Coordinates of C-alpha atoms and ligand atoms in Angstrom, one line a residue:
M27 CA 0.0 0.0 0.0
L28 CA 1.0 3.6 -0.4
V29 CA 1.0 5.9 2.6
I30 CA 0.6 9.5 1.4
M31 CA 1.8 12.0 4.0
Q32 CA 0.3 15.5 4.4
A33 CA 2.1 18.2 2.5
G34 CA 4.8 19.6 4.8
A35 CA 4.7 16.7 7.3
S36 CA 7.8 17.0 9.6
Q37 CA 10.6 14.4 9.5
K38 CA 9.6 13.4 13.1
V39 CA 6.1 12.5 11.9
I40 CA 7.5 10.7 8.9
D41 CA 9.8 8.7 11.1
Q42 CA 6.9 7.7 13.4
V43 CA 5.0 6.4 10.4
I44 CA 8.0 4.4 9.1
K45 CA 8.4 2.9 12.6
R46 CA 4.8 1.8 12.7
I47 CA 5.0 0.3 9.2
E48 CA 8.1 -1.7 10.3
Q49 CA 6.3 -2.8 13.4
L50 CA 3.5 -4.2 11.2
G51 CA 6.2 -6.4 9.5
L52 CA 6.3 -4.5 6.3
R53 CA 9.3 -3.1 4.4
V54 CA 9.5 0.6 3.7
H55 CA 10.1 2.3 0.3
L56 CA 10.5 6.1 0.7
S57 CA 9.7 8.6 -2.0
K58 CA 10.4 12.2 -1.0
G59 CA 8.9 14.8 -3.3
E60 CA 9.4 18.6 -3.2
F61 CA 6.2 19.0 -1.1
R62 CA 5.1 15.6 -0.1
T63 CA 6.4 12.3 1.0
I64 CA 5.0 9.0 -0.1
I65 CA 5.9 5.8 1.8
G66 CA 5.5 2.5 0.1
A67 CA 4.7 -0.3 2.5
I68 CA 5.7 -3.7 1.0
G69 CA 4.8 -7.1 2.3
E70 CA 1.9 -9.3 3.5
E71 CA -1.0 -6.9 4.1
N72 CA -3.7 -7.3 6.7
A73 CA -7.1 -5.7 6.1
T74 CA -6.8 -3.6 9.2
F75 CA -3.5 -2.0 8.2
P76 CA -4.8 0.8 5.9
D77 CA -7.2 2.2 8.6
Q78 CA -4.6 1.9 11.3
L79 CA -2.1 3.9 9.3
R80 CA -4.7 6.4 8.2
S81 CA -5.3 7.1 11.9
I82 CA -1.8 8.4 12.5
E83 CA -1.6 12.1 12.6
G84 CA 0.2 13.5 9.5
V85 CA -1.0 10.8 7.2
E86 CA -3.3 12.1 4.5
N87 CA -4.4 8.9 2.9
V88 CA -3.5 5.2 2.5
V89 CA -4.1 3.6 -0.9
P90 CA -4.1 -0.2 -1.0
I91 CA -2.4 -1.4 -4.2
M92 CA -3.6 -5.0 -4.0
R93 CA -7.2 -5.8 -4.7
P94 CA -9.1 -6.5 -1.5
Y95 CA -10.5 -9.7 -2.9
K96 CA -7.9 -12.4 -3.5
L97 CA -9.7 -15.7 -4.4
A98 CA -12.1 -13.8 -6.7
S99 CA -9.3 -11.9 -8.4
S100 CA -8.2 -12.6 -12.0
D101 CA -4.7 -12.7 -10.6
F102 CA -5.7 -15.9 -8.9
H103 CA -6.8 -17.7 -12.1
P104 CA -5.7 -15.5 -15.0
E105 CA -7.1 -18.1 -17.5
G106 CA -10.7 -17.7 -16.1
S107 CA -12.7 -20.4 -14.4
Q108 CA -15.5 -22.6 -15.5
V109 CA -18.4 -23.7 -13.3
Q110 CA -20.3 -26.8 -14.1
V111 CA -24.0 -27.2 -13.2
G112 CA -25.2 -30.7 -14.1
K113 CA -24.0 -31.1 -17.7
V114 CA -23.9 -27.4 -18.3
K115 CA -20.5 -25.7 -18.3
I116 CA -20.4 -21.9 -17.7
G117 CA -17.4 -19.8 -18.6
R118 CA -14.4 -20.4 -20.9
G119 CA -16.6 -21.0 -23.9
G120 CA -19.5 -22.5 -22.1
Y121 CA -22.8 -20.6 -21.9
A122 CA -25.7 -20.9 -19.5
L123 CA -28.9 -20.2 -21.4
I124 CA -31.4 -20.1 -18.6
G125 CA -35.2 -19.6 -19.0
G126 CA -38.2 -20.0 -16.8
P127 CA -40.8 -18.3 -14.7
C128 CA -40.0 -15.7 -12.0
A129 CA -41.8 -17.9 -9.5
V130 CA -43.0 -21.5 -9.6
E131 CA -46.8 -21.0 -9.4
E132 CA -48.3 -24.3 -10.1
R133 CA -47.3 -27.6 -11.7
E134 CA -49.0 -27.4 -15.1
S135 CA -47.8 -23.9 -16.0
C136 CA -44.3 -24.7 -14.8
L137 CA -44.3 -27.9 -17.0
E138 CA -45.5 -25.9 -20.0
I139 CA -42.9 -23.2 -19.6
T140 CA -40.2 -25.7 -19.1
R141 CA -41.3 -27.6 -22.3
A142 CA -41.2 -24.3 -24.2
V143 CA -37.8 -23.1 -23.0
K144 CA -36.2 -26.5 -23.6
Q145 CA -37.7 -26.6 -27.1
S146 CA -36.2 -23.2 -27.8
G147 CA -32.7 -24.4 -26.7
A148 CA -32.4 -23.3 -23.1
N149 CA -30.0 -25.5 -21.2
M150 CA -31.1 -24.6 -17.7
L151 CA -34.4 -23.9 -15.9
R152 CA -35.1 -21.1 -13.4
G153 CA -37.9 -20.7 -11.0
G154 CA -38.3 -19.1 -7.6
A155 CA -39.9 -21.1 -4.7
F156 CA -38.9 -18.6 -2.0
K157 CA -39.5 -15.0 -3.3
P158 CA -38.0 -11.9 -1.7
R159 CA -40.9 -9.5 -2.2
T160 CA -40.9 -5.8 -1.3
S161 CA -44.4 -6.2 0.2
P162 CA -45.1 -8.9 2.8
Y163 CA -48.6 -9.1 1.2
S164 CA -47.3 -10.2 -2.2
F165 CA -47.0 -13.8 -3.3
Q166 CA -44.0 -15.2 -1.4
G167 CA -43.6 -18.4 -3.4
L168 CA -44.7 -22.0 -2.8
G169 CA -41.7 -23.0 -0.6
E170 CA -40.9 -26.7 -0.6
E171 CA -43.9 -27.5 -2.8
G172 CA -42.4 -25.1 -5.4
L173 CA -39.0 -26.8 -5.1
K174 CA -40.7 -30.2 -5.8
I175 CA -42.4 -28.9 -8.9
L176 CA -39.2 -27.2 -10.2
R177 CA -37.3 -30.5 -9.7
E178 CA -39.9 -32.5 -11.5
C179 CA -39.9 -30.0 -14.4
G180 CA -36.1 -30.1 -14.6
D181 CA -36.0 -33.9 -14.5
Q182 CA -38.7 -34.3 -17.0
F183 CA -37.0 -32.1 -19.6
D184 CA -33.4 -32.9 -18.5
L185 CA -32.5 -29.3 -17.4
P186 CA -30.5 -28.4 -14.3
V187 CA -32.5 -26.0 -12.1
V188 CA -31.5 -22.8 -10.3
T189 CA -33.6 -21.3 -7.6
E190 CA -33.2 -18.5 -5.1
I191 CA -32.3 -18.9 -1.4
T192 CA -33.2 -16.1 0.9
D193 CA -32.5 -17.6 4.3
P194 CA -29.4 -19.5 5.6
R195 CA -31.8 -21.9 7.5
N196 CA -32.9 -23.2 4.1
V197 CA -29.5 -24.2 2.7
E198 CA -30.0 -27.9 3.3
L199 CA -33.6 -28.0 2.1
I200 CA -33.0 -26.1 -1.1
S201 CA -29.8 -28.0 -1.8
R202 CA -31.8 -31.2 -1.8
Y203 CA -33.8 -30.1 -4.8
A204 CA -31.7 -27.5 -6.8
D205 CA -28.6 -27.9 -8.9
M206 CA -27.6 -24.2 -8.3
L207 CA -28.5 -21.7 -5.6
Q208 CA -29.2 -18.1 -6.5
V209 CA -28.4 -15.4 -4.1
G210 CA -30.7 -12.5 -5.1
A211 CA -29.8 -8.9 -5.5
R212 CA -31.3 -8.0 -2.1
N213 CA -29.2 -10.6 -0.4
M214 CA -25.9 -9.9 -2.1
Q215 CA -24.5 -8.6 1.3
N216 CA -26.3 -11.1 3.5
F217 CA -22.9 -12.2 4.8
V218 CA -24.3 -15.0 7.0
L219 CA -26.1 -16.4 4.0
L220 CA -23.0 -16.1 1.9
S221 CA -20.8 -17.9 4.4
E222 CA -23.3 -20.7 4.8
I223 CA -23.5 -21.3 1.1
G224 CA -19.7 -21.2 1.0
K225 CA -19.6 -24.3 3.1
I226 CA -21.6 -26.5 0.7
N227 CA -20.7 -28.1 -2.5
K228 CA -23.2 -26.5 -4.9
P229 CA -22.8 -24.0 -7.7
V230 CA -24.0 -20.5 -6.7
L231 CA -25.4 -17.7 -8.9
L232 CA -24.5 -14.4 -7.1
K233 CA -26.5 -11.5 -8.3
R234 CA -25.2 -8.0 -8.0
G235 CA -27.0 -5.7 -5.6
P236 CA -28.8 -2.8 -7.3
S237 CA -26.6 -0.2 -5.5
S238 CA -23.4 -2.2 -5.2
T239 CA -20.1 -1.5 -6.8
V240 CA -18.3 -4.3 -8.7
K241 CA -15.8 -4.3 -5.9
D242 CA -18.5 -5.0 -3.3
W243 CA -19.9 -7.7 -5.5
L244 CA -16.5 -9.4 -5.8
M245 CA -16.1 -9.0 -2.0
S246 CA -19.4 -10.9 -1.6
A247 CA -18.1 -13.6 -3.9
E248 CA -15.0 -13.7 -1.8
Y249 CA -17.2 -14.6 1.3
I250 CA -18.4 -17.8 -0.6
L251 CA -15.0 -18.7 -2.0
S252 CA -13.2 -18.2 1.2
E253 CA -15.4 -20.8 2.9
G254 CA -14.2 -23.4 0.3
N255 CA -17.0 -23.3 -2.4
N256 CA -15.3 -22.2 -5.6
Q257 CA -18.3 -22.7 -7.9
V258 CA -19.5 -19.1 -8.1
V259 CA -21.1 -17.5 -11.2
L260 CA -21.8 -13.7 -11.1
C261 CA -25.0 -12.2 -12.5
E262 CA -25.5 -8.6 -13.5
R263 CA -29.2 -7.6 -13.2
G264 CA -29.2 -3.8 -13.4
S265 CA -28.5 -1.1 -10.9
Q266 CA -30.5 1.6 -9.4
S267 CA -30.3 4.8 -11.5
F268 CA -32.3 8.0 -12.1
E269 CA -34.1 6.3 -14.9
T270 CA -37.8 5.9 -14.4
E271 CA -39.0 4.0 -17.4
M272 CA -36.9 0.9 -16.7
R273 CA -37.0 -1.0 -13.5
F274 CA -33.2 -0.8 -13.1
T275 CA -30.4 0.1 -15.5
L276 CA -28.4 -2.8 -17.0
D277 CA -24.8 -2.0 -16.4
V278 CA -23.0 -3.6 -19.3
G279 CA -19.7 -2.0 -18.2
A280 CA -20.0 -4.0 -14.9
I281 CA -20.0 -7.2 -17.0
V282 CA -16.8 -6.2 -18.7
L283 CA -15.2 -5.0 -15.5
A284 CA -16.1 -8.1 -13.5
K285 CA -14.8 -10.3 -16.3
S286 CA -11.6 -8.4 -16.4
D287 CA -10.9 -8.1 -12.6
S288 CA -12.2 -11.5 -11.7
H289 CA -11.8 -15.0 -13.1
L290 CA -15.4 -15.9 -12.3
P291 CA -18.0 -16.5 -15.1
V292 CA -20.5 -13.6 -15.4
I293 CA -24.0 -13.9 -16.9
V294 CA -26.6 -11.3 -17.7
D295 CA -30.2 -11.0 -16.4
P296 CA -31.9 -8.6 -18.7
S297 CA -35.4 -9.2 -17.2
H298 CA -35.0 -7.5 -13.9
A299 CA -32.9 -4.7 -15.4
A300 CA -35.6 -3.8 -17.9
G301 CA -38.8 -4.5 -16.0
R302 CA -40.7 -4.6 -19.3
R303 CA -40.6 -7.4 -21.9
D304 CA -40.1 -5.2 -25.0
L305 CA -36.6 -4.3 -23.9
V306 CA -35.4 -7.7 -22.6
S307 CA -34.1 -9.4 -25.8
S308 CA -31.9 -6.4 -26.8
L309 CA -30.5 -6.1 -23.3
A310 CA -29.7 -9.9 -23.3
M311 CA -27.9 -9.5 -26.6
A312 CA -26.0 -6.4 -25.3
G313 CA -24.9 -8.5 -22.3
L314 CA -23.7 -11.3 -24.4
A315 CA -21.9 -8.9 -26.7
A316 CA -20.1 -7.5 -23.7
G317 CA -18.7 -10.9 -22.9
A318 CA -21.3 -12.5 -20.6
D319 CA -21.1 -16.2 -20.3
G320 CA -24.8 -16.6 -20.6
M321 CA -28.2 -15.2 -19.6
I322 CA -31.0 -15.8 -17.3
V323 CA -34.4 -14.7 -18.7
E324 CA -37.9 -14.8 -17.2
V325 CA -40.5 -16.5 -19.4
H326 CA -44.2 -17.2 -18.9
N327 CA -46.8 -19.0 -20.9
C328 CA -49.4 -16.4 -19.8
P329 CA -47.7 -13.3 -18.4
E330 CA -51.0 -11.6 -17.8
K331 CA -51.7 -14.2 -15.2
A332 CA -48.2 -14.3 -13.6
L333 CA -48.1 -13.9 -9.8
C334 CA -44.7 -12.2 -10.0
D335 CA -42.9 -10.0 -12.5
G336 CA -45.4 -10.6 -15.3
P337 CA -44.6 -7.3 -17.2
Q338 CA -41.0 -8.4 -17.8
A339 CA -41.7 -12.0 -18.6
L340 CA -41.1 -12.9 -22.3
T341 CA -43.8 -14.9 -23.9
E342 CA -42.7 -18.4 -25.1
Q343 CA -42.6 -17.1 -28.6
M344 CA -40.5 -14.1 -27.7
F345 CA -38.0 -16.3 -25.9
D346 CA -37.9 -18.6 -29.0
E347 CA -37.0 -15.6 -31.2
L348 CA -34.3 -14.4 -28.7
M349 CA -32.8 -17.9 -28.6
R350 CA -32.6 -17.9 -32.4
Q351 CA -30.6 -14.7 -32.3
V352 CA -28.4 -16.0 -29.4
K353 CA -27.6 -19.2 -31.2
Q354 CA -26.3 -17.2 -34.2
F355 CA -24.1 -15.2 -31.9
V356 CA -22.8 -17.6 -29.3
H357 CA -21.5 -21.0 -30.0
N358 CA -21.6 -23.1 -27.0
D359 CA -18.4 -25.2 -26.9
F360 CA -20.0 -27.6 -24.5
Ligands
LIG28 C1 -35.5 -13.1 -9.4 O1 -34.5 -13.7 -10.0 O2 -36.7 -13.4 -9.6 C2 -35.1 -12.0 -8.6 C3 -35.9 -11.7 -7.5 O3 -34.0 -11.4 -9.0 P1 -33.2 -10.1 -8.3 O4 -32.7 -10.7 -7.0 O5 -32.2 -9.8 -9.3 O6 -34.2 -9.0 -8.1
LIG29 MN1 -38.3 -12.1 -10.9

């Protein structure tokens, strides 16, 4: 890290800082400018060091040079990593093409939607059984009954399934039914949940929080990775912006940045970003063009009757058209 001294800091103060850096077990590299001294502190850093050094009088700022996330960093796996969910490989030439309803509502419609997305070429099925809703009075999902239906649909059409987990107490239950656990945007910084998921051997889809930076997102991935679970896929689903006509704003740059700074695969969720179906397909293509390793798209056989997120659900026919475009653009190596 770099310790930047205040302009005109006295030699006595500089010596004190040097002494403290050495006490922390770091080597010092001094750079004295005409007005300002910058002290490089070299060695194994601890997360508490920057704030400790910042607290010393005469220190203007401390700038960490290393990324705060280590296991998620592209330095750790410069070649990029691949996560496997059932037969589906995500990353390094493998694409997750996920379709399905926002929520599992009942068996017949879920089977119908699964049939349709499979026929269009999806290789995974999505469907929420535990829904994080803004209002406690909105449909909260079918719980275990929904998991059973989702599993049946996945098995019948040979598609691995991804579903959201909102509560660390449900890790064991959901893991029994799902092939991949989704951490939703609202739970991106639910650190207890992240740590619990880190302890199991299941792929995780980690969505970016609507107001989180890419760095925060990667720090959340670090929570899962540091517990031993290295099967993490990131998902960009739009951030909060001043826009009022879209639900969120798809941050295509975040896909590029996350792919560059991290080795983890990244997929795009155009549905929650747009909030309206007419924009979804273009945003999906934009995400793939930016380098996403796949997409997760909400589809419904009858959006006007959907219990959750109907306005952004693609009809089965729209999903089919999107998949035709996608197949011309991405060539799944697996
Ligand atoms: C969802 O996938 O249905 C969902 C709730 O997504 P997000 O967490 O991105 O809002
Ligand atoms: Mn949804």
